[in-house]
Structures are given as C-alpha cells and as structure tokens.
PDB file of C-alpha atoms in Angstrom:
ATOM      1  CA  UNK A   1     100.836   4.321   2.770  1.00 48.00           C
ATOM      2  CA  UNK A   2      98.455   2.845   5.321  1.00 52.00           C
ATOM      3  CA  UNK A   3      94.860   4.003   5.193  1.00 53.00           C
ATOM      4  CA  UNK A   4      92.674   3.622   8.213  1.00 61.00           C
ATOM      5  CA  UNK A   5      88.937   3.037   8.084  1.00 59.00           C
ATOM      6  CA  UNK A   6      88.306   6.439   9.677  1.00 58.00           C
ATOM      7  CA  UNK A   7      90.221   8.208   6.905  1.00 63.00           C
ATOM      8  CA  UNK A   8      88.353   6.341   4.184  1.00 60.00           C
ATOM      9  CA  UNK A   9      85.032   7.126   5.880  1.00 63.00           C
ATOM     10  CA  UNK A  10      85.951  10.818   6.123  1.00 63.00           C
ATOM     11  CA  UNK A  11      86.919  11.005   2.450  1.00 66.00           C
ATOM     12  CA  UNK A  12      83.756   9.167   1.449  1.00 68.00           C
ATOM     13  CA  UNK A  13      81.616  11.519   3.535  1.00 65.00           C
ATOM     14  CA  UNK A  14      83.104  14.606   1.881  1.00 75.00           C
ATOM     15  CA  UNK A  15      81.678  13.375  -1.424  1.00 76.00           C
ATOM     16  CA  UNK A  16      78.658  11.331  -0.347  1.00 81.00           C
ATOM     17  CA  UNK A  17      76.728  13.882   1.722  1.00 83.00           C
ATOM     18  CA  UNK A  18      76.973  16.733  -0.833  1.00 86.00           C
ATOM     19  CA  UNK A  19      75.980  14.207  -3.523  1.00 88.00           C
ATOM     20  CA  UNK A  20      72.797  13.373  -1.610  1.00 88.00           C
ATOM     21  CA  UNK A  21      71.740  17.034  -1.471  1.00 89.00           C
ATOM     22  CA  UNK A  22      72.656  17.731  -5.098  1.00 91.00           C
ATOM     23  CA  UNK A  23      71.014  14.518  -6.292  1.00 91.00           C
ATOM     24  CA  UNK A  24      67.771  15.267  -4.451  1.00 92.00           C
ATOM     25  CA  UNK A  25      67.641  18.694  -6.069  1.00 92.00           C
ATOM     26  CA  UNK A  26      68.233  17.227  -9.525  1.00 91.00           C
ATOM     27  CA  UNK A  27      65.494  14.619  -9.056  1.00 90.00           C
ATOM     28  CA  UNK A  28      62.871  17.330  -8.453  1.00 91.00           C
ATOM     29  CA  UNK A  29      64.029  20.493 -10.231  1.00 90.00           C
ATOM     30  CA  UNK A  30      62.891  21.041 -13.833  1.00 88.00           C
ATOM     31  CA  UNK A  31      65.438  20.722 -16.655  1.00 86.00           C
ATOM     32  CA  UNK A  32      67.680  18.544 -14.449  1.00 86.00           C
ATOM     33  CA  UNK A  33      64.915  15.964 -13.914  1.00 85.00           C
ATOM     34  CA  UNK A  34      63.719  15.875 -17.519  1.00 80.00           C
ATOM     35  CA  UNK A  35      63.171  12.253 -18.525  1.00 78.00           C
ATOM     36  CA  UNK A  36      64.224  13.104 -22.086  1.00 78.00           C
ATOM     37  CA  UNK A  37      67.809  13.402 -20.820  1.00 80.00           C
ATOM     38  CA  UNK A  38      69.449   9.953 -20.524  1.00 83.00           C
ATOM     39  CA  UNK A  39      69.934   8.738 -16.972  1.00 86.00           C
ATOM     40  CA  UNK A  40      73.661   8.275 -17.538  1.00 90.00           C
ATOM     41  CA  UNK A  41      74.022  11.948 -18.486  1.00 89.00           C
ATOM     42  CA  UNK A  42      72.073  13.045 -15.409  1.00 89.00           C
ATOM     43  CA  UNK A  43      74.201  10.878 -13.125  1.00 89.00           C
ATOM     44  CA  UNK A  44      77.416  12.252 -14.612  1.00 92.00           C
ATOM     45  CA  UNK A  45      76.080  15.796 -14.259  1.00 91.00           C
ATOM     46  CA  UNK A  46      75.184  15.149 -10.624  1.00 89.00           C
ATOM     47  CA  UNK A  47      78.672  13.820  -9.894  1.00 89.00           C
ATOM     48  CA  UNK A  48      80.264  16.790 -11.684  1.00 90.00           C
ATOM     49  CA  UNK A  49      78.152  19.290  -9.737  1.00 90.00           C
ATOM     50  CA  UNK A  50      78.999  17.516  -6.495  1.00 87.00           C
ATOM     51  CA  UNK A  51      82.717  17.730  -7.211  1.00 86.00           C
ATOM     52  CA  UNK A  52      82.285  21.426  -8.051  1.00 86.00           C
ATOM     53  CA  UNK A  53      80.482  22.267  -4.788  1.00 84.00           C
ATOM     54  CA  UNK A  54      82.645  20.090  -2.525  1.00 81.00           C
ATOM     55  CA  UNK A  55      84.959  23.008  -1.607  1.00 79.00           C
ATOM     56  CA  UNK A  56      81.916  25.020  -0.482  1.00 76.00           C
ATOM     57  CA  UNK A  57      80.631  22.100   1.586  1.00 73.00           C
ATOM     58  CA  UNK A  58      83.620  22.225   3.907  1.00 71.00           C
ATOM     59  CA  UNK A  59      84.264  19.416   6.335  1.00 69.00           C
ATOM     60  CA  UNK A  60      81.757  16.587   6.474  1.00 67.00           C
ATOM     61  CA  UNK A  61      80.721  14.914   9.742  1.00 69.00           C
ATOM     62  CA  UNK A  62      82.734  11.786  10.494  1.00 68.00           C
ATOM     63  CA  UNK A  63      79.910   9.248  10.505  1.00 69.00           C
ATOM     64  CA  UNK A  64      79.679   5.587   9.708  1.00 67.00           C
ATOM     65  CA  UNK A  65      77.635   5.415   6.460  1.00 67.00           C
ATOM     66  CA  UNK A  66      75.654   2.489   7.905  1.00 72.00           C
ATOM     67  CA  UNK A  67      74.840   4.109  11.253  1.00 76.00           C
ATOM     68  CA  UNK A  68      71.521   5.611  12.320  1.00 82.00           C
ATOM     69  CA  UNK A  69      73.066   9.083  12.493  1.00 78.00           C
ATOM     70  CA  UNK A  70      74.133   8.747   8.857  1.00 78.00           C
ATOM     71  CA  UNK A  71      70.579   7.823   7.849  1.00 84.00           C
ATOM     72  CA  UNK A  72      69.258  10.919   9.632  1.00 86.00           C
ATOM     73  CA  UNK A  73      71.878  13.116   7.961  1.00 84.00           C
ATOM     74  CA  UNK A  74      71.038  11.656   4.543  1.00 85.00           C
ATOM     75  CA  UNK A  75      67.320  12.313   5.116  1.00 89.00           C
ATOM     76  CA  UNK A  76      68.085  15.919   6.056  1.00 88.00           C
ATOM     77  CA  UNK A  77      70.107  16.444   2.886  1.00 88.00           C
ATOM     78  CA  UNK A  78      67.362  14.876   0.764  1.00 91.00           C
ATOM     79  CA  UNK A  79      64.764  17.212   2.271  1.00 92.00           C
ATOM     80  CA  UNK A  80      66.945  20.288   1.728  1.00 91.00           C
ATOM     81  CA  UNK A  81      67.733  19.427  -1.891  1.00 91.00           C
ATOM     82  CA  UNK A  82      64.163  18.373  -2.695  1.00 92.00           C
ATOM     83  CA  UNK A  83      62.756  21.586  -1.186  1.00 93.00           C
ATOM     84  CA  UNK A  84      65.024  23.684  -3.395  1.00 93.00           C
ATOM     85  CA  UNK A  85      64.011  21.762  -6.498  1.00 92.00           C
ATOM     86  CA  UNK A  86      60.333  21.747  -5.547  1.00 93.00           C
ATOM     87  CA  UNK A  87      60.168  25.536  -5.340  1.00 94.00           C
ATOM     88  CA  UNK A  88      61.502  25.862  -8.884  1.00 94.00           C
ATOM     89  CA  UNK A  89      59.204  23.054 -10.060  1.00 92.00           C
ATOM     90  CA  UNK A  90      56.162  24.870  -8.656  1.00 92.00           C
ATOM     91  CA  UNK A  91      57.218  27.982 -10.553  1.00 92.00           C
ATOM     92  CA  UNK A  92      57.255  25.902 -13.749  1.00 92.00           C
ATOM     93  CA  UNK A  93      53.804  24.508 -12.992  1.00 90.00           C
ATOM     94  CA  UNK A  94      52.440  28.043 -13.330  1.00 92.00           C
ATOM     95  CA  UNK A  95      52.292  27.740 -17.116  1.00 91.00           C
ATOM     96  CA  UNK A  96      50.800  24.240 -16.850  1.00 89.00           C
ATOM     97  CA  UNK A  97      47.884  25.542 -14.778  1.00 90.00           C
ATOM     98  CA  UNK A  98      47.507  28.563 -17.050  1.00 91.00           C
ATOM     99  CA  UNK A  99      47.590  26.356 -20.150  1.00 88.00           C
ATOM    100  CA  UNK A 100      44.905  24.068 -18.735  1.00 88.00           C
ATOM    101  CA  UNK A 101      42.633  27.049 -18.048  1.00 87.00           C
ATOM    102  CA  UNK A 102      43.128  28.487 -21.529  1.00 87.00           C
ATOM    103  CA  UNK A 103      42.692  25.068 -23.156  1.00 86.00           C
ATOM    104  CA  UNK A 104      39.345  24.504 -21.454  1.00 83.00           C
ATOM    105  CA  UNK A 105      38.140  27.929 -22.575  1.00 82.00           C
ATOM    106  CA  UNK A 106      39.317  27.310 -26.147  1.00 81.00           C
ATOM    107  CA  UNK A 107      37.780  23.845 -26.282  1.00 76.00           C
ATOM    108  CA  UNK A 108      41.128  22.041 -26.383  1.00 74.00           C
ATOM    109  CA  UNK A 109      40.829  20.380 -23.003  1.00 70.00           C
ATOM    110  CA  UNK A 110      40.483  16.972 -24.642  1.00 71.00           C
ATOM    111  CA  UNK A 111      43.845  17.261 -26.482  1.00 70.00           C
ATOM    112  CA  UNK A 112      46.427  15.965 -24.000  1.00 72.00           C
ATOM    113  CA  UNK A 113      49.895  14.454 -24.074  1.00 71.00           C
ATOM    114  CA  UNK A 114      52.239  13.048 -21.441  1.00 70.00           C
ATOM    115  CA  UNK A 115      54.579  15.582 -19.879  1.00 69.00           C
ATOM    116  CA  UNK A 116      58.100  14.059 -19.918  1.00 65.00           C
ATOM    117  CA  UNK A 117      59.045  15.906 -16.721  1.00 66.00           C
ATOM    118  CA  UNK A 118      56.106  14.942 -14.514  1.00 65.00           C
ATOM    119  CA  UNK A 119      54.925  11.837 -16.379  1.00 67.00           C
ATOM    120  CA  UNK A 120      51.252  12.868 -16.214  1.00 72.00           C
ATOM    121  CA  UNK A 121      48.924  13.850 -19.087  1.00 76.00           C
ATOM    122  CA  UNK A 122      48.662  17.605 -19.629  1.00 78.00           C
ATOM    123  CA  UNK A 123      46.945  19.624 -22.373  1.00 79.00           C
ATOM    124  CA  UNK A 124      48.954  20.151 -25.528  1.00 83.00           C
ATOM    125  CA  UNK A 125      48.828  23.903 -24.963  1.00 85.00           C
ATOM    126  CA  UNK A 126      50.355  23.460 -21.499  1.00 85.00           C
ATOM    127  CA  UNK A 127      53.140  21.344 -22.970  1.00 87.00           C
ATOM    128  CA  UNK A 128      53.761  24.003 -25.621  1.00 88.00           C
ATOM    129  CA  UNK A 129      54.014  26.725 -22.973  1.00 90.00           C
ATOM    130  CA  UNK A 130      56.238  24.492 -20.850  1.00 90.00           C
ATOM    131  CA  UNK A 131      58.709  24.032 -23.711  1.00 89.00           C
ATOM    132  CA  UNK A 132      58.863  27.794 -24.243  1.00 92.00           C
ATOM    133  CA  UNK A 133      59.280  28.332 -20.507  1.00 92.00           C
ATOM    134  CA  UNK A 134      62.170  25.854 -20.370  1.00 91.00           C
ATOM    135  CA  UNK A 135      63.943  27.732 -23.160  1.00 92.00           C
ATOM    136  CA  UNK A 136      63.364  31.026 -21.340  1.00 93.00           C
ATOM    137  CA  UNK A 137      64.698  29.518 -18.115  1.00 93.00           C
ATOM    138  CA  UNK A 138      67.892  28.445 -19.858  1.00 92.00           C
ATOM    139  CA  UNK A 139      68.201  31.754 -21.727  1.00 92.00           C
ATOM    140  CA  UNK A 140      67.829  33.753 -18.500  1.00 91.00           C
ATOM    141  CA  UNK A 141      70.445  31.581 -16.793  1.00 91.00           C
ATOM    142  CA  UNK A 142      68.019  30.192 -14.229  1.00 90.00           C
ATOM    143  CA  UNK A 143      69.830  26.848 -14.132  1.00 90.00           C
ATOM    144  CA  UNK A 144      73.054  28.661 -13.246  1.00 92.00           C
ATOM    145  CA  UNK A 145      71.326  30.564 -10.452  1.00 93.00           C
ATOM    146  CA  UNK A 146      69.964  27.298  -9.073  1.00 93.00           C
ATOM    147  CA  UNK A 147      73.423  25.703  -9.135  1.00 91.00           C
ATOM    148  CA  UNK A 148      74.814  28.772  -7.369  1.00 92.00           C
ATOM    149  CA  UNK A 149      72.118  28.476  -4.700  1.00 92.00           C
ATOM    150  CA  UNK A 150      73.014  24.822  -4.167  1.00 91.00           C
ATOM    151  CA  UNK A 151      76.644  25.817  -3.627  1.00 90.00           C
ATOM    152  CA  UNK A 152      75.599  28.617  -1.256  1.00 90.00           C
ATOM    153  CA  UNK A 153      73.357  26.231   0.664  1.00 88.00           C
ATOM    154  CA  UNK A 154      76.411  24.444   2.071  1.00 86.00           C
ATOM    155  CA  UNK A 155      77.615  27.750   3.507  1.00 86.00           C
ATOM    156  CA  UNK A 156      74.222  28.907   4.782  1.00 86.00           C
ATOM    157  CA  UNK A 157      73.101  25.469   5.970  1.00 84.00           C
ATOM    158  CA  UNK A 158      76.185  23.270   6.508  1.00 82.00           C
ATOM    159  CA  UNK A 159      76.033  19.515   6.602  1.00 78.00           C
ATOM    160  CA  UNK A 160      76.225  19.399  10.388  1.00 77.00           C
ATOM    161  CA  UNK A 161      73.701  22.210  10.953  1.00 73.00           C
ATOM    162  CA  UNK A 162      70.641  19.958  10.915  1.00 75.00           C
ATOM    163  CA  UNK A 163      67.698  20.023   8.538  1.00 77.00           C
ATOM    164  CA  UNK A 164      65.072  22.607   7.744  1.00 83.00           C
ATOM    165  CA  UNK A 165      63.023  24.181  10.501  1.00 82.00           C
ATOM    166  CA  UNK A 166      59.281  23.603  10.834  1.00 84.00           C
ATOM    167  CA  UNK A 167      58.440  27.083   9.536  1.00 89.00           C
ATOM    168  CA  UNK A 168      60.492  26.391   6.416  1.00 88.00           C
ATOM    169  CA  UNK A 169      58.053  23.648   5.408  1.00 89.00           C
ATOM    170  CA  UNK A 170      55.181  26.128   5.765  1.00 91.00           C
ATOM    171  CA  UNK A 171      57.124  28.566   3.584  1.00 90.00           C
ATOM    172  CA  UNK A 172      57.505  25.958   0.838  1.00 90.00           C
ATOM    173  CA  UNK A 173      53.806  25.052   0.959  1.00 91.00           C
ATOM    174  CA  UNK A 174      52.791  28.726   0.985  1.00 91.00           C
ATOM    175  CA  UNK A 175      54.679  29.265  -2.270  1.00 91.00           C
ATOM    176  CA  UNK A 176      51.950  27.250  -4.005  1.00 89.00           C
ATOM    177  CA  UNK A 177      49.741  30.341  -3.735  1.00 89.00           C
ATOM    178  CA  UNK A 178      52.267  32.192  -5.893  1.00 89.00           C
ATOM    179  CA  UNK A 179      51.965  29.433  -8.484  1.00 90.00           C
ATOM    180  CA  UNK A 180      48.171  29.709  -8.697  1.00 90.00           C
ATOM    181  CA  UNK A 181      48.078  33.508  -8.611  1.00 91.00           C
ATOM    182  CA  UNK A 182      50.715  33.657 -11.340  1.00 91.00           C
ATOM    183  CA  UNK A 183      48.711  31.209 -13.448  1.00 91.00           C
ATOM    184  CA  UNK A 184      45.590  33.341 -13.076  1.00 90.00           C
ATOM    185  CA  UNK A 185      47.426  36.523 -14.075  1.00 91.00           C
ATOM    186  CA  UNK A 186      48.992  34.782 -17.062  1.00 91.00           C
ATOM    187  CA  UNK A 187      45.764  33.229 -18.332  1.00 90.00           C
ATOM    188  CA  UNK A 188      43.370  36.046 -17.400  1.00 90.00           C
ATOM    189  CA  UNK A 189      43.674  38.097 -20.644  1.00 88.00           C
ATOM    190  CA  UNK A 190      42.989  35.049 -22.802  1.00 89.00           C
ATOM    191  CA  UNK A 191      40.155  33.782 -20.612  1.00 88.00           C
ATOM    192  CA  UNK A 192      38.478  37.200 -20.504  1.00 89.00           C
ATOM    193  CA  UNK A 193      38.728  37.658 -24.272  1.00 88.00           C
ATOM    194  CA  UNK A 194      37.460  34.137 -24.972  1.00 86.00           C
ATOM    195  CA  UNK A 195      34.585  34.683 -22.551  1.00 87.00           C
ATOM    196  CA  UNK A 196      33.507  37.739 -24.533  1.00 89.00           C
ATOM    197  CA  UNK A 197      33.746  35.754 -27.773  1.00 86.00           C
ATOM    198  CA  UNK A 198      31.624  32.944 -26.322  1.00 83.00           C
ATOM    199  CA  UNK A 199      29.043  35.494 -25.170  1.00 85.00           C
ATOM    200  CA  UNK A 200      28.910  36.963 -28.679  1.00 84.00           C
ATOM    201  CA  UNK A 201      28.461  33.490 -30.162  1.00 80.00           C
ATOM    202  CA  UNK A 202      25.687  32.837 -27.644  1.00 79.00           C
ATOM    203  CA  UNK A 203      23.884  36.020 -28.695  1.00 82.00           C
ATOM    204  CA  UNK A 204      24.271  35.025 -32.348  1.00 80.00           C
ATOM    205  CA  UNK A 205      22.640  31.652 -31.691  1.00 77.00           C
ATOM    206  CA  UNK A 206      19.693  33.404 -30.052  1.00 79.00           C
ATOM    207  CA  UNK A 207      19.324  35.774 -32.995  1.00 78.00           C
ATOM    208  CA  UNK A 208      19.753  33.012 -35.586  1.00 74.00           C
ATOM    209  CA  UNK A 209      18.607  29.709 -34.007  1.00 73.00           C
ATOM    210  CA  UNK A 210      19.146  27.841 -37.260  1.00 73.00           C
ATOM    211  CA  UNK A 211      22.905  28.448 -37.039  1.00 69.00           C
ATOM    212  CA  UNK A 212      24.864  25.326 -36.061  1.00 71.00           C
ATOM    213  CA  UNK A 213      26.819  26.371 -32.981  1.00 68.00           C
ATOM    214  CA  UNK A 214      29.236  23.436 -33.203  1.00 68.00           C
ATOM    215  CA  UNK A 215      30.226  24.029 -36.823  1.00 72.00           C
ATOM    216  CA  UNK A 216      30.597  27.805 -36.387  1.00 72.00           C
ATOM    217  CA  UNK A 217      31.441  28.498 -32.765  1.00 72.00           C
ATOM    218  CA  UNK A 218      34.181  25.920 -32.267  1.00 76.00           C
ATOM    219  CA  UNK A 219      36.432  27.095 -35.166  1.00 80.00           C
ATOM    220  CA  UNK A 220      35.909  30.734 -34.169  1.00 82.00           C
ATOM    221  CA  UNK A 221      36.789  30.031 -30.538  1.00 82.00           C
ATOM    222  CA  UNK A 222      39.867  28.003 -31.440  1.00 82.00           C
ATOM    223  CA  UNK A 223      41.168  30.510 -33.993  1.00 85.00           C
ATOM    224  CA  UNK A 224      40.545  33.417 -31.639  1.00 84.00           C
ATOM    225  CA  UNK A 225      42.294  31.534 -28.848  1.00 82.00           C
ATOM    226  CA  UNK A 226      45.462  31.074 -30.887  1.00 85.00           C
ATOM    227  CA  UNK A 227      45.450  34.733 -31.928  1.00 88.00           C
ATOM    228  CA  UNK A 228      45.011  35.838 -28.318  1.00 87.00           C
ATOM    229  CA  UNK A 229      47.733  33.414 -27.231  1.00 87.00           C
ATOM    230  CA  UNK A 230      50.208  34.926 -29.686  1.00 88.00           C
ATOM    231  CA  UNK A 231      49.281  38.550 -29.014  1.00 89.00           C
ATOM    232  CA  UNK A 232      48.541  38.646 -25.269  1.00 87.00           C
ATOM    233  CA  UNK A 233      49.845  35.587 -23.423  1.00 88.00           C
ATOM    234  CA  UNK A 234      53.233  34.853 -24.985  1.00 88.00           C
ATOM    235  CA  UNK A 235      54.514  38.479 -24.994  1.00 90.00           C
ATOM    236  CA  UNK A 236      53.753  38.823 -21.275  1.00 89.00           C
ATOM    237  CA  UNK A 237      55.170  35.440 -20.252  1.00 90.00           C
ATOM    238  CA  UNK A 238      58.886  36.396 -19.955  1.00 91.00           C
ATOM    239  CA  UNK A 239      58.202  39.294 -17.604  1.00 91.00           C
ATOM    240  CA  UNK A 240      55.685  37.443 -15.436  1.00 91.00           C
ATOM    241  CA  UNK A 241      57.707  34.249 -15.202  1.00 92.00           C
ATOM    242  CA  UNK A 242      60.956  36.051 -14.422  1.00 92.00           C
ATOM    243  CA  UNK A 243      59.176  37.658 -11.460  1.00 92.00           C
ATOM    244  CA  UNK A 244      57.941  34.245 -10.269  1.00 93.00           C
ATOM    245  CA  UNK A 245      61.433  32.776 -10.660  1.00 93.00           C
ATOM    246  CA  UNK A 246      62.855  35.593  -8.555  1.00 93.00           C
ATOM    247  CA  UNK A 247      60.269  34.825  -5.875  1.00 94.00           C
ATOM    248  CA  UNK A 248      61.212  31.139  -6.012  1.00 93.00           C
ATOM    249  CA  UNK A 249      64.918  31.908  -5.648  1.00 94.00           C
ATOM    250  CA  UNK A 250      64.214  34.367  -2.824  1.00 94.00           C
ATOM    251  CA  UNK A 251      62.147  31.689  -1.084  1.00 93.00           C
ATOM    252  CA  UNK A 252      65.054  29.255  -1.408  1.00 93.00           C
ATOM    253  CA  UNK A 253      67.345  31.798   0.234  1.00 92.00           C
ATOM    254  CA  UNK A 254      64.743  32.313   2.943  1.00 91.00           C
ATOM    255  CA  UNK A 255      64.514  28.643   3.899  1.00 90.00           C
ATOM    256  CA  UNK A 256      68.304  28.411   3.851  1.00 87.00           C
ATOM    257  CA  UNK A 257      68.521  31.266   6.322  1.00 81.00           C
ATOM    258  CA  UNK A 258      70.092  33.863   4.041  1.00 62.00           C
TER     259      UNK A 258
END
C-alpha cells in the first residue's frame, strides 16, 4: 500500500489538533495539572483523552504541520483549551482566597506551604481547604463533566471554526468576580465570628491591662478559629462550591457558543 504525504498529514492532523486542545486544558485545569501526578501519567492520560474525543472532533483541516496556518490553528486550540481549564482553576482558587482571609484573622498568616498545583506559597489552611475541595470535585464527578465539555467543544467549536471571539475573553476575565465573591461568602461567617472574639479580647485587655494579650489572645483566637472552621465553613463548602462549579461550567458552555 502506497501512502502519500497528504494522507499522512491528514491522519496526523486528526490526532494532533485535538491533542493540542486537550493538552492545553490539562496544563491549566486543577486535578489534571497537579504536579504530584507523574508527568508520564499525565501524558498518557492526555493521549487517552485525545483518542476518546477524536470521533467528536470530526474531520481535521488538511494543513502542513510546519506552515503558518498550522501555527495559527495550534494557537487557537491552545487558547480554547486553556480558557476551559482556567475557568475551573479560578473556581478552585475561591477556597485559596477564603483560606488566606481566615488565616490572617486567626493569626496563621505566617504558616505557609507550597501549593503543588500552582507552585506558589499559600497558607496551610488554604492548602487544607484545597485538598478537601479536590476530593469534593472528584466525588461530585466534576472531572467527568470537564471531560464531557472538552468533547462537546469539538462539536460546538470545531477545529476549522476559528478561535474564541473577543467578548469570550471578557467573559473569562469577568468570572474572576465570581471567584472573589464566592471567597467572601465562604469566609464571611468565620471572619465575622473572629472579629467579635478579637473585640472581646480587646475589651478584656482594657479592663485588665496586666493581662498578657499575646499569651491569652492568640490561643483563644486560634482555637476559636478551628471550631468555627469545623462548624460553619466546612459544612457550607459543598453547597457553595457546587454552585460556583456550575457557574464555571455554564461559562465554558457560553464561550463555546452553546
């Protein structure tokens, strides 16, 4: 059997262009981009997902992989995949922002560790909430919804349909407001309760000036913070975060033109 260069290029494009979009999503989206997962496993997962979504991708444009048009097409697929992953990543950053706010109020702002997903130092409380959030995301099947959206993206925004529109970039940036508002709503009960406790400690120091505020106030604030975290913040996190995830997935469908 004789194979022509055009046939080989067409077969390569049917796998290469979906791989670019899937790979860009996996480089940005939480869980898939976790540095704790070996790179070899992530590469194999990306190839497996690409093979799974290839039927939904349909026919790929017949382009020379080294041409300028191929570079433009690859950039478009990277932007589409990265935008999908970024929206989910911003939803995950909600608990990081909330954890930083609670940590500062509790007096734990100095206790930080490196986040394996982002590679930047975050408070220990934020990392704790992020681990719980990752487990909730997997338990709710969020990773399966994201994979389904990637497969649907090839139907809603085919390979030869061009990239995202200008208003889609504004939509992605505007979703950051959802991240901050969700963080405020998640951390508000703890911050309000800790503020009242700090006010009470302040009144106590005025009534009894000889009391050492550092030896008394810090343990009370920290202990109260953990109690409030277990009784107010953690029970409300599944409901609030599931709503933010739904908004993130709806925003993905919006930029894809669903």
